[in-house]
Tab-separated table of C-alpha atoms and ligand atoms in Angstrom:
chain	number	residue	atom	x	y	z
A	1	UNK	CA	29.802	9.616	-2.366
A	2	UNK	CA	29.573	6.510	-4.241
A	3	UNK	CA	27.723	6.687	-6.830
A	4	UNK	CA	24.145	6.431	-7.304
A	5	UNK	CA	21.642	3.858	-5.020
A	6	UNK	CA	20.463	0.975	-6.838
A	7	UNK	CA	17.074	0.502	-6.455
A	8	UNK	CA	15.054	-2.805	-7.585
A	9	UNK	CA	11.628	-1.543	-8.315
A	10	UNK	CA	8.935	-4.245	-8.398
A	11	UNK	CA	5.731	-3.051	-10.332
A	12	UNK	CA	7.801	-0.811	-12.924
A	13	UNK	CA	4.793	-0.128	-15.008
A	14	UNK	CA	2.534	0.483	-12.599
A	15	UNK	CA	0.786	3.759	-11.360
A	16	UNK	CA	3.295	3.971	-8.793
A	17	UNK	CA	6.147	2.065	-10.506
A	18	UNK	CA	5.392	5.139	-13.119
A	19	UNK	CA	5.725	7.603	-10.317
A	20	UNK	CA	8.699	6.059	-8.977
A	21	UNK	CA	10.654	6.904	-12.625
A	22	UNK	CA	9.251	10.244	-12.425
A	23	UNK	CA	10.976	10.731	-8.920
A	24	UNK	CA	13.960	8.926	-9.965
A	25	UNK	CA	14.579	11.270	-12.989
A	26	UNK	CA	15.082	14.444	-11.157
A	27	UNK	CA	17.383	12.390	-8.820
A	28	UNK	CA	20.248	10.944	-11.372
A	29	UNK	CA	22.975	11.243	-9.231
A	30	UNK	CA	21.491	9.831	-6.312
A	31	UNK	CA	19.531	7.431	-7.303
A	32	UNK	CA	19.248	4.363	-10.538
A	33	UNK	CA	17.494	1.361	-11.323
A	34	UNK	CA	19.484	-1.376	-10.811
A	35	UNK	CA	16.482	-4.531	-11.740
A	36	UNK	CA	12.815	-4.124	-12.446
A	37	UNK	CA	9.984	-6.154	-12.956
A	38	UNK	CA	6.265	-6.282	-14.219
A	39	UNK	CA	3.304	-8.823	-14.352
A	40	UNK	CA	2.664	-9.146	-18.238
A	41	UNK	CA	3.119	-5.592	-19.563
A	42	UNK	CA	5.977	-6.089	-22.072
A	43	UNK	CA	5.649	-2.979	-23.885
A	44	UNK	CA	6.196	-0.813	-21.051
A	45	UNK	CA	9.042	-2.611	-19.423
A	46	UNK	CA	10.568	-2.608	-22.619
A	47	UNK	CA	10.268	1.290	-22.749
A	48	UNK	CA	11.553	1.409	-19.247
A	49	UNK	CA	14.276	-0.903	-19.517
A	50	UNK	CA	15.383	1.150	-22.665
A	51	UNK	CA	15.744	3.971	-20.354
A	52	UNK	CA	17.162	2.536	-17.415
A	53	UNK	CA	19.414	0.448	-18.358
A	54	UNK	CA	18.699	-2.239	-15.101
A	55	UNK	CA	20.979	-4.928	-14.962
A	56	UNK	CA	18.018	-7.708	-14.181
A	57	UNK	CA	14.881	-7.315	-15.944
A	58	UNK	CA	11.886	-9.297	-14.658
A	59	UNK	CA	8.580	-10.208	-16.438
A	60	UNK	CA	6.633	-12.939	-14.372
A	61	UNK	CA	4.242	-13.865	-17.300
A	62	UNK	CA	5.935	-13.524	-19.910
A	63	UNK	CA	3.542	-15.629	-22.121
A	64	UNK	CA	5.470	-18.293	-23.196
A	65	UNK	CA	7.170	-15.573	-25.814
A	66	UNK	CA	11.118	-15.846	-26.293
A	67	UNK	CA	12.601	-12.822	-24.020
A	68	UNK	CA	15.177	-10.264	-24.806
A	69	UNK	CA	18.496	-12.058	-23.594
A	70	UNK	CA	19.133	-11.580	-19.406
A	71	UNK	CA	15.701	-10.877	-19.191
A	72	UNK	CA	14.173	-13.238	-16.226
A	73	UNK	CA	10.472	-14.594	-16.027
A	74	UNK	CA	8.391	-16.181	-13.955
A	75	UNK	CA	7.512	-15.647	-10.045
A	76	UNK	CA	10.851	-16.544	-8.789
A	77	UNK	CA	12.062	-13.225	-10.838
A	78	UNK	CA	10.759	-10.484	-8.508
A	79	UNK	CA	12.625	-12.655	-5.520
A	80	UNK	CA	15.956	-12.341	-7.792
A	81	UNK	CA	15.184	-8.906	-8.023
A	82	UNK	CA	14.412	-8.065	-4.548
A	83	UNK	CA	17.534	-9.493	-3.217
A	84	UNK	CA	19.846	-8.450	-6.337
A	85	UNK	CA	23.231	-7.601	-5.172
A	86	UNK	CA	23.179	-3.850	-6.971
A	87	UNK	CA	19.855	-3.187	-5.432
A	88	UNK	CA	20.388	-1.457	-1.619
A	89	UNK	CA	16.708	-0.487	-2.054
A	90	UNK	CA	13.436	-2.369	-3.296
A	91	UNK	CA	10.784	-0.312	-3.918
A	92	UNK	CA	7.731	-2.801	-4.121
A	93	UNK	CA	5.070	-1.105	-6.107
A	94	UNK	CA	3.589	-4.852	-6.938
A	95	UNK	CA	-0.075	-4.690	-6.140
A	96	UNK	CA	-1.590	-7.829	-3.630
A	97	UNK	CA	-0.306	-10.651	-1.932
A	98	UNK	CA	1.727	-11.458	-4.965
A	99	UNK	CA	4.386	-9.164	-3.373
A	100	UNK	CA	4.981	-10.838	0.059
A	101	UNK	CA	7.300	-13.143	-1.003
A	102	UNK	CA	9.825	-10.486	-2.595
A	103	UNK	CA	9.362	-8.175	0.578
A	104	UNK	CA	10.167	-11.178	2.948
A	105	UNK	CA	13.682	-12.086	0.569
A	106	UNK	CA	14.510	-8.224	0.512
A	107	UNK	CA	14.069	-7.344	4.490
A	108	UNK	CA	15.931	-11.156	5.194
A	109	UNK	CA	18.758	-9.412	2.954
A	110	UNK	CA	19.048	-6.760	4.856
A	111	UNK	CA	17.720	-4.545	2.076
A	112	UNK	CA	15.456	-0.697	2.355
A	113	UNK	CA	12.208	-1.925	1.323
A	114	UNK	CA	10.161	1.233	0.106
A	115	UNK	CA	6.937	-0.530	1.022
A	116	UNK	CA	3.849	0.661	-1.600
A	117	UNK	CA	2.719	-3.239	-1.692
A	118	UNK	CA	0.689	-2.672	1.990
A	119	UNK	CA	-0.883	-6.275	1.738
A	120	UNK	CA	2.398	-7.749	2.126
A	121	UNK	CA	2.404	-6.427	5.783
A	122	UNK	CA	-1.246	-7.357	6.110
A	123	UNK	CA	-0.548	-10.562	5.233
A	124	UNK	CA	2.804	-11.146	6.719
A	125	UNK	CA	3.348	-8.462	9.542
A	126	UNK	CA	4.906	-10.900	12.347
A	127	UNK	CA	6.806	-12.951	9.799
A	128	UNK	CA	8.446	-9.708	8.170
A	129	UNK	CA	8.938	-8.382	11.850
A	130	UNK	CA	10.814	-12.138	12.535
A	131	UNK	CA	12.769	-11.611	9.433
A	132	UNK	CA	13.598	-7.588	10.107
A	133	UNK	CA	14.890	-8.710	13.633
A	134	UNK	CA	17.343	-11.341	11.960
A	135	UNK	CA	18.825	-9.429	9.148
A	136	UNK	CA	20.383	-7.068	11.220
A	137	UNK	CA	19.335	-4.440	8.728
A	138	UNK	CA	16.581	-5.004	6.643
A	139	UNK	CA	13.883	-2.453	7.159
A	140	UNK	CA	10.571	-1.515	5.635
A	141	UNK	CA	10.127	2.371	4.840
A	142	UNK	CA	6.151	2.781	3.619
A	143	UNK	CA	5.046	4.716	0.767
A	144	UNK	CA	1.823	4.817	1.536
A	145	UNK	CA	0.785	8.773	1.732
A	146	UNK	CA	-0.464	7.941	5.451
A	147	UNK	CA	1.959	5.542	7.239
A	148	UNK	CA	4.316	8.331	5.061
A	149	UNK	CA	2.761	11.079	6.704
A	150	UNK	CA	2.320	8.874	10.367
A	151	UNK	CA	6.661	8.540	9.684
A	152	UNK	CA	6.940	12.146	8.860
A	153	UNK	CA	5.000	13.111	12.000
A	154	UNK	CA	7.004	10.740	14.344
A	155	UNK	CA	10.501	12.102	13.354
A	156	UNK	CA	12.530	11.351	15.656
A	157	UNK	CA	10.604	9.561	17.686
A	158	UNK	CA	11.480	5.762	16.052
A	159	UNK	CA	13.432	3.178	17.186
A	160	UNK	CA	14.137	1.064	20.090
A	161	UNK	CA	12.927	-2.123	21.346
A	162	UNK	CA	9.043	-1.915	21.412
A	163	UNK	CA	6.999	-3.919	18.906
A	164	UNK	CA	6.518	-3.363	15.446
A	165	UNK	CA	8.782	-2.575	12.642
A	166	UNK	CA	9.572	1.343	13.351
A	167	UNK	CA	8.709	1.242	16.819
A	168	UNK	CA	7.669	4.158	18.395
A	169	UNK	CA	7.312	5.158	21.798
A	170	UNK	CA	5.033	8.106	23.296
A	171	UNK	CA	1.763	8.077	21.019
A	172	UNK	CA	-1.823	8.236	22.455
A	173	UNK	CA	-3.422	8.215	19.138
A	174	UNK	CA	-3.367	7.745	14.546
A	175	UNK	CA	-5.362	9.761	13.449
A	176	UNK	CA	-5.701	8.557	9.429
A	177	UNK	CA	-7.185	10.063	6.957
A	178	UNK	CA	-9.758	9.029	4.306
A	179	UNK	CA	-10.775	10.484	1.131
A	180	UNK	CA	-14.375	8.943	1.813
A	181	UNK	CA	-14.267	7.572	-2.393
A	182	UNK	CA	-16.694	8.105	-4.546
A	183	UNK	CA	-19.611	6.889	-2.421
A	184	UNK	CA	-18.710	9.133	0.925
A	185	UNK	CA	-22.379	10.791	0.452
A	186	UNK	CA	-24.173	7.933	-1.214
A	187	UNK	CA	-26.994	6.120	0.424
A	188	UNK	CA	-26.497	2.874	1.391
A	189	UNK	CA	-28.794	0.928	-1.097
A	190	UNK	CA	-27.185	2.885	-3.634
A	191	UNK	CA	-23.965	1.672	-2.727
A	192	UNK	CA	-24.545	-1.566	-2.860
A	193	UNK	CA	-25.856	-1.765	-6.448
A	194	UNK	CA	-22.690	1.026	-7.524
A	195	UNK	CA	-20.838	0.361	-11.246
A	196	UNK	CA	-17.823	-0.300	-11.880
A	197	UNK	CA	-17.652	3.004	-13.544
A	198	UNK	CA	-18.571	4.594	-10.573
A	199	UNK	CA	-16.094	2.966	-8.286
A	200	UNK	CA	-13.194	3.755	-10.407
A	201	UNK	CA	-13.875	7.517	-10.616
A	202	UNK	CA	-11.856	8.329	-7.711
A	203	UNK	CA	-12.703	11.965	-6.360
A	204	UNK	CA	-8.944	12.791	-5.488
A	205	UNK	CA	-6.019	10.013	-6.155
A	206	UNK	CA	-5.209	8.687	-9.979
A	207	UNK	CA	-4.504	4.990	-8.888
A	208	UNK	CA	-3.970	1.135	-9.888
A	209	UNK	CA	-7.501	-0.635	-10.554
A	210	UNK	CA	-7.670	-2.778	-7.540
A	211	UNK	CA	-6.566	-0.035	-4.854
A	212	UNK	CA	-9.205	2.545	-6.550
A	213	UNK	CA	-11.645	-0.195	-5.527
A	214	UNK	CA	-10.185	-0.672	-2.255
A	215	UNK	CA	-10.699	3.159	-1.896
A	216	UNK	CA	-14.212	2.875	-2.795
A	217	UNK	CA	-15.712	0.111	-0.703
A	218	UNK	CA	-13.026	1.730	2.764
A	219	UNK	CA	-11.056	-1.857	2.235
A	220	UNK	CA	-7.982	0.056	1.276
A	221	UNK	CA	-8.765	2.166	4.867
A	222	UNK	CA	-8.977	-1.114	6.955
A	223	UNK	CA	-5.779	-2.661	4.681
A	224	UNK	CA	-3.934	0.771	6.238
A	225	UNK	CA	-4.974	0.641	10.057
A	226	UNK	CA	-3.578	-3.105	9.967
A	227	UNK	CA	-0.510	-1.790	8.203
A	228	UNK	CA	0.156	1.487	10.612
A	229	UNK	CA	-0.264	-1.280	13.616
A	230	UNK	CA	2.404	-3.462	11.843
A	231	UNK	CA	4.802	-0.968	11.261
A	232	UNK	CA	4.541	1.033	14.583
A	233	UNK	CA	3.446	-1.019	16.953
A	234	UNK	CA	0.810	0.979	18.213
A	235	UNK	CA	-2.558	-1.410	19.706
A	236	UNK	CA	-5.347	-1.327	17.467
A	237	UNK	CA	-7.658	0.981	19.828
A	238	UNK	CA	-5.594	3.607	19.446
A	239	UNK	CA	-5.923	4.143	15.711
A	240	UNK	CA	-8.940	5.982	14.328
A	241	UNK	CA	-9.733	6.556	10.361
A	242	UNK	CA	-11.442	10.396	10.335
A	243	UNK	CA	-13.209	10.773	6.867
A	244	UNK	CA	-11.390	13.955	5.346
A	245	UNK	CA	-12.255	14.422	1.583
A	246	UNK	CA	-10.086	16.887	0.401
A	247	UNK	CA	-6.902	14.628	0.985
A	248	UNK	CA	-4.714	17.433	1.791
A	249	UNK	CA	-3.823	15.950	5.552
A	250	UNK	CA	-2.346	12.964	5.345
A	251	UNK	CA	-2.796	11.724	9.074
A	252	UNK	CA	-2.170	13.204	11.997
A	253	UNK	CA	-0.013	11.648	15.441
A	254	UNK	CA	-1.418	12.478	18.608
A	255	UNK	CA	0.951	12.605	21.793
A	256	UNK	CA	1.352	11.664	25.250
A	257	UNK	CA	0.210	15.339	26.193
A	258	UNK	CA	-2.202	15.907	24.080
A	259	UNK	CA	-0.630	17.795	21.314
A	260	UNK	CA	-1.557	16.705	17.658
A	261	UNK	CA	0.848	16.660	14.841
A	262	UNK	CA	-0.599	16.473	11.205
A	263	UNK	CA	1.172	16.318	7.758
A	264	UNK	CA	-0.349	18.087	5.103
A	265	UNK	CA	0.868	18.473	0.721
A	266	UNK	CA	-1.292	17.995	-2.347
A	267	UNK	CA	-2.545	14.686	-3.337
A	268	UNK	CA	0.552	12.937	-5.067
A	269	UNK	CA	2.423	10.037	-4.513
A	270	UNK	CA	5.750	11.235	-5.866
A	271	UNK	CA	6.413	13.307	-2.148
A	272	UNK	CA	5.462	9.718	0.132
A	273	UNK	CA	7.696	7.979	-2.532
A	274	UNK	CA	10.685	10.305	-2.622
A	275	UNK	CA	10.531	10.804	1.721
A	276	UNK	CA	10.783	6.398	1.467
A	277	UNK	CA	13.653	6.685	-1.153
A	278	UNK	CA	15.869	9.429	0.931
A	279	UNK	CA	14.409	8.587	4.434
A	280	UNK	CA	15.381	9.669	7.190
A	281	UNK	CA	16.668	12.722	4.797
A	282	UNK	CA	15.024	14.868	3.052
A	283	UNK	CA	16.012	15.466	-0.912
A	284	UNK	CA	14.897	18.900	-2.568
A	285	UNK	CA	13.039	18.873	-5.131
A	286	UNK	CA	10.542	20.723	-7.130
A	287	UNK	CA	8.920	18.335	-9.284
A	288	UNK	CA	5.132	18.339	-7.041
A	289	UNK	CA	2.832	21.531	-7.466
A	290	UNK	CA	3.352	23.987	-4.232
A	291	UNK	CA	1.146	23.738	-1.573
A	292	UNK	CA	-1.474	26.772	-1.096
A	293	UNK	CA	-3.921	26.502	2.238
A	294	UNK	CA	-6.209	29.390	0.432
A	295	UNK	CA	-6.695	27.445	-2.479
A	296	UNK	CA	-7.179	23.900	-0.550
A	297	UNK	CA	-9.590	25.471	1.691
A	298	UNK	CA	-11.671	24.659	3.643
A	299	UNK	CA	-10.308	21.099	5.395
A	300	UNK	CA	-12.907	19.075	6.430
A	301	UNK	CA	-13.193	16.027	8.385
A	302	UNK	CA	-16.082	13.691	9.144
A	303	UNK	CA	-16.930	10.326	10.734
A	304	UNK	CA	-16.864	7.137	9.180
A	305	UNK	CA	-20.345	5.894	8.270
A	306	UNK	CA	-19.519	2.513	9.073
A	307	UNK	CA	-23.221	1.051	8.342
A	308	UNK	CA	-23.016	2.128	4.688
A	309	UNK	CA	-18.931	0.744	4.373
A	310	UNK	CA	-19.421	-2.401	6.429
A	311	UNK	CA	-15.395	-3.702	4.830
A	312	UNK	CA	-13.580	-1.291	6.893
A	313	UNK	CA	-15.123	-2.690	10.270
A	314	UNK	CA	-14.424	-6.453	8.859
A	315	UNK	CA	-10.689	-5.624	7.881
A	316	UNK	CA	-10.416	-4.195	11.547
A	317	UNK	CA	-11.523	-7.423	13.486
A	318	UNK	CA	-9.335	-9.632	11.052
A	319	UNK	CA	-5.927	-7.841	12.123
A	320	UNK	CA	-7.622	-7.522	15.426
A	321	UNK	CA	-7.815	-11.315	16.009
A	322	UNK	CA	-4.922	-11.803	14.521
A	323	UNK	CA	-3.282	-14.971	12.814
A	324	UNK	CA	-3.914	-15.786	9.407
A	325	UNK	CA	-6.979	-14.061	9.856
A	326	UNK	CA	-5.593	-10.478	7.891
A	327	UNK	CA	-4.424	-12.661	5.000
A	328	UNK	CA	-8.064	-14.193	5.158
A	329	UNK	CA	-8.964	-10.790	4.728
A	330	UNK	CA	-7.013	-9.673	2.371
A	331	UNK	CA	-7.331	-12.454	0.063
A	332	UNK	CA	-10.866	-12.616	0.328
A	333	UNK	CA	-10.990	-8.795	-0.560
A	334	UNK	CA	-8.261	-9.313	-3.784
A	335	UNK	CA	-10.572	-12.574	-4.632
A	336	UNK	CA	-14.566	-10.571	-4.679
A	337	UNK	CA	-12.724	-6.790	-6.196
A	338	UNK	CA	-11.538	-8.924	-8.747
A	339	UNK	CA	-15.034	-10.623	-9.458
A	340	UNK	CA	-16.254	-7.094	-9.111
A	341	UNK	CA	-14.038	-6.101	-12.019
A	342	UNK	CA	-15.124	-8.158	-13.977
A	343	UNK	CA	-18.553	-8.571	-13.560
A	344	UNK	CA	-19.303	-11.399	-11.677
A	345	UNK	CA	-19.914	-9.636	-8.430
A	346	UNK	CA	-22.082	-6.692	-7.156
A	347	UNK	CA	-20.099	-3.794	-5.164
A	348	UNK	CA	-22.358	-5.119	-2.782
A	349	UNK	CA	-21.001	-8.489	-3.127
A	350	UNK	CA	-17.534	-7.737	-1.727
A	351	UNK	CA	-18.588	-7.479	2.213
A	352	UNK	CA	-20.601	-10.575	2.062
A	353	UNK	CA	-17.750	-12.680	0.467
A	354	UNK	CA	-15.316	-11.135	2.829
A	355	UNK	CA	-17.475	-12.027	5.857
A	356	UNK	CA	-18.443	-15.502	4.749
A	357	UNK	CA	-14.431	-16.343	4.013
A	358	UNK	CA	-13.596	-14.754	7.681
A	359	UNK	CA	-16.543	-16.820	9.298
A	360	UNK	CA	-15.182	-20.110	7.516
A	361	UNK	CA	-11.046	-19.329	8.092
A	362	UNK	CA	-10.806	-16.923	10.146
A	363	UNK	CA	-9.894	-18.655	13.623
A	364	UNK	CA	-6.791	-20.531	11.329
A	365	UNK	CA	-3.905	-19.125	14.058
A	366	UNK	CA	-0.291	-20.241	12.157
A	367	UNK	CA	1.674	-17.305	11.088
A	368	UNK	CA	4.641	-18.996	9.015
A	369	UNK	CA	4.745	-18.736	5.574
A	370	UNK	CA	2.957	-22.195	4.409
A	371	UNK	CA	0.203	-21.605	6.529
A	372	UNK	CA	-0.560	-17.956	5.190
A	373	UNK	CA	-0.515	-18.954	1.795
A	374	UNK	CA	-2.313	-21.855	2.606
A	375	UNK	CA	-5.316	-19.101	4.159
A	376	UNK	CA	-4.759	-17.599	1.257
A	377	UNK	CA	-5.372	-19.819	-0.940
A	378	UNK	CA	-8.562	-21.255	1.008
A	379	UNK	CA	-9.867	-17.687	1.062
A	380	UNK	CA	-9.969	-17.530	-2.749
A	381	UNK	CA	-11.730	-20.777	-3.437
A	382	UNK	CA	-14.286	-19.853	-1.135
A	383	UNK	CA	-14.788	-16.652	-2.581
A	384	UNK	CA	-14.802	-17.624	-6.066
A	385	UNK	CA	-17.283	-19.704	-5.358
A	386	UNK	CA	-19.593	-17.560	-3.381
A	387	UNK	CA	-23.161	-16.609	-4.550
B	401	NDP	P1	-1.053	-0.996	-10.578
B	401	NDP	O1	-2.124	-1.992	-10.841
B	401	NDP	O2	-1.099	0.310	-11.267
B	401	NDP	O3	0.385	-1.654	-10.865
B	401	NDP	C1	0.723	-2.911	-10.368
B	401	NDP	C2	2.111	-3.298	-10.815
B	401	NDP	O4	2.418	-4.609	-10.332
B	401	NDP	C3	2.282	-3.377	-12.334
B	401	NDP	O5	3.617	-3.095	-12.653
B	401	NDP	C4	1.958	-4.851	-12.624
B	401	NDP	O6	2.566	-5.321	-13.825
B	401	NDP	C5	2.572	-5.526	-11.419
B	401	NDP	N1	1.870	-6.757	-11.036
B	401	NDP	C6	0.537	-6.970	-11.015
B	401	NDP	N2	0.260	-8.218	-10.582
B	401	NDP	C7	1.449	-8.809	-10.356
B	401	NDP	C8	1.835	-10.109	-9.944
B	401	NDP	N3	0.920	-11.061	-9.673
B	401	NDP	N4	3.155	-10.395	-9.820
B	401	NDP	C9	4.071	-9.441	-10.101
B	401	NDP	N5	3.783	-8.196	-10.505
B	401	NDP	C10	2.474	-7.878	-10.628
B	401	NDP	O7	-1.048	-0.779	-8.980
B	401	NDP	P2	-0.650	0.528	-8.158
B	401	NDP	O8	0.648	1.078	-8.653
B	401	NDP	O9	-1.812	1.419	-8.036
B	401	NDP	O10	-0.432	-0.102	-6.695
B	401	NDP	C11	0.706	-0.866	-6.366
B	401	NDP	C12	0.753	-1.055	-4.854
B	401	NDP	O11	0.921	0.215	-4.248
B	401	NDP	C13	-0.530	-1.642	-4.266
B	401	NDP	O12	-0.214	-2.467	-3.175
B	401	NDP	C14	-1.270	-0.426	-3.765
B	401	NDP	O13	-2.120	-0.721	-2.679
B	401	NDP	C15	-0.115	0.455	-3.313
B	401	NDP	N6	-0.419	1.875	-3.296
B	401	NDP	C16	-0.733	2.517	-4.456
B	401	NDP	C17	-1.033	3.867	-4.473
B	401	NDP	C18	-1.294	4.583	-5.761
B	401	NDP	O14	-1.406	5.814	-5.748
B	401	NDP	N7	-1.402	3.921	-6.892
B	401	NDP	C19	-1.076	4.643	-3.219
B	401	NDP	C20	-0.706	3.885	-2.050
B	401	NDP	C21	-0.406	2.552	-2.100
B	401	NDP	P3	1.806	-5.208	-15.284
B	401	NDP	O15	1.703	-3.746	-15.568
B	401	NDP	O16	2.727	-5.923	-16.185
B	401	NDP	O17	0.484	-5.883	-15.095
B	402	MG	MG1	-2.972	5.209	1.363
């Protein structure tokens, strides 16, 4: 063997930029940082370029402060990253649409993309599909613990010609999995008015701001169904979200006769992020507590009360229709979570802004590159400025 895999890891200081070190450092020998990047957290790249050593550093707001020398800054710096020539894999932990552009570069350079940033493939599924086809190479791995678990269940079974990224052939049915959030078994009314403090106490995953959220409102759940269609394949009426609140199945694959496959571990990200590193092997390692069915007991599962999470059902008719109308979506969803962090917007809020930016943009059909940002963009105004 070579040497160790360079990975670029985009979102180094993250929650799962944090988890990816943790991962990395039982792995020396097969695995190093060869660039990393973060938004505006100095401190902590510091600490983690310290460690690591990378030989491209990246901080896109940098604040106008003069950089350690060979550090990079700026947007263009998670591109140079993704496409560096030590890097064979980029693990994007950036969170949002800010990503798309470095997961584009990487796939076009026929890079691994370990795939945490999901609204890159909400935004840009066909385009990254386009660009996977063309590299002759580049492919997108996801991290997320139930397109991970979706992979995991499909062994074997990816590959060929069909559509999608990893297509598959022989499924009847996803089956993934939601925690439910903090509001699973609130009534409705009280949903609508819920605190911030109550939407960021997560009942089973230790997450990034925006994605806990995401979790609460079910965005995150509709993000994912758009995302397991992008990466498979499969149509949209064949996945189903099953509320499951002990997040000990991940998601489950149904067959063509009828036999259901599920994968099942504790709740932590380091498993989903080592399977993407090694994938298709599998590395050992001992650095996640055991699982123990007596002590996770009992699994439940329950429907979806779609009346009192009204986002998930939007999300699903905007990758449904198709277009730009996802990046709609999921701009319009970044734009009203971030008013609802910081105080400008009930929880309530985020539906309503989501449906009014769909009703407005939603129908906008080009897929390149200008014209999604350009949705984007759109979306945001409109949200910013909805009352
Ligand atoms: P965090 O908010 O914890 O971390 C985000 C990272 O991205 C930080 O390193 C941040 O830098 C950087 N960043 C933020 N904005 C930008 C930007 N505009 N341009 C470049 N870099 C930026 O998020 P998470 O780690 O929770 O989530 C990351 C992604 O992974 C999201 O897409 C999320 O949906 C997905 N994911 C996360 C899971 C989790 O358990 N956390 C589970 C499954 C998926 P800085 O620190 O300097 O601000
Ligand atoms: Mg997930």
């Amino acid at each position: 063997m070579s040497g160790p895999t360079g990975i670029a890891l985009l979102g180094a200081t993250g929650s799962i930029g944090e988890t990816a070190q943790r991962v990395v450092s039982r792995h020396p020998d097969r695995f190093r940082f060869a660039a990393m990047t973060a938004h505006g957290n100095r401190p902590a790249l510091e600490i983690a370029a310290a460690r690591w050593k990378p030989s491209l550093v990246g901080l896109v707001n940098g604040g106008g402060a003069p950089l350690p020398a060979g550090w990079c800054h700026g947007r263009e710096c998670l591109v140079q990253a993704a496409t560096h020539p030590d890097a064979a894999i980029v693990l994007n932990a950036v969170v949002g649409a800010a990503g798309l552009e470095a997961t584009l570069a990487a796939v076009s350079a026929g890079k691994r993309v370990a795939l945490a940033n999901k609204e890159s493939l909400v935004v840009g599924g066909a385009l990254m599909e386009r660009a996977a086809r063309a590299s002759g190479g580049g492919q997108v791995v996801p991290v997320d613990s139930e397109h991970s678990a979706l992979l995991q269940c499909l062994a074997g079974r990816v590959g060929g010609d069909g559509p999608g990224l990893l297509p598959v052939a022989g499924v009847r049915r996803f089956i993934i999995t939601a925690s439910g959030g903090p509001f699973r078994a609130w009534e409705s009314e009280r949903i609508r008015g819920a605190r911030l403090e109550d939407a960021l106490n997560h009942p089973t995953w230790s997450m990034g701001r925006k994605i806990t959220v995401d979790s609460a409102s079910l965005a995150n759940k509709a993000l994912e169904v758009i995302e397991a269609h992008v990466l498979f394949g499969v149509p949209y009426d064949r996945i189903e979200v099953v509320v499951h609140p002990q997040s000990i199945v991940h998601s489950m694959v149904e067959f063509e006769d009828g036999s259901v496959i599920a994968q099942l571990g504790v709740p932590s990200m380091e498993l989903p992020v080592l399977y993407a590193l090694g994938y298709p092997d599998r590395l050992e390692d001992h650095g996640v507590p055991r699982f123990d069915p007596v002590a996770s007991s009992p699994l439940t599962f329950e429907p979806v009360r779609h009346d009192a999470f009204p986002t998930l059902g939007l999300g699903v008719a905007a990758g449904r229709r198709g277009g730009a109308a996802p990046a709609v979506f999921n701009a319009a969803n970044e734009a009203a979570v971030s008013r609802f962090l910081d105080g400008s917007l009930s929880f309530g809020g985020i539906p309503g802004a989501i449906e009014s930016a769909l009703t407005r943009l939603g129908d906008r059909s080009g897929d390149d590159l200008p014209a999604l940002l350009a949705a984007d963009a759109a979306a945001r105004i409109l949200v910013q400025e909805f009352r």
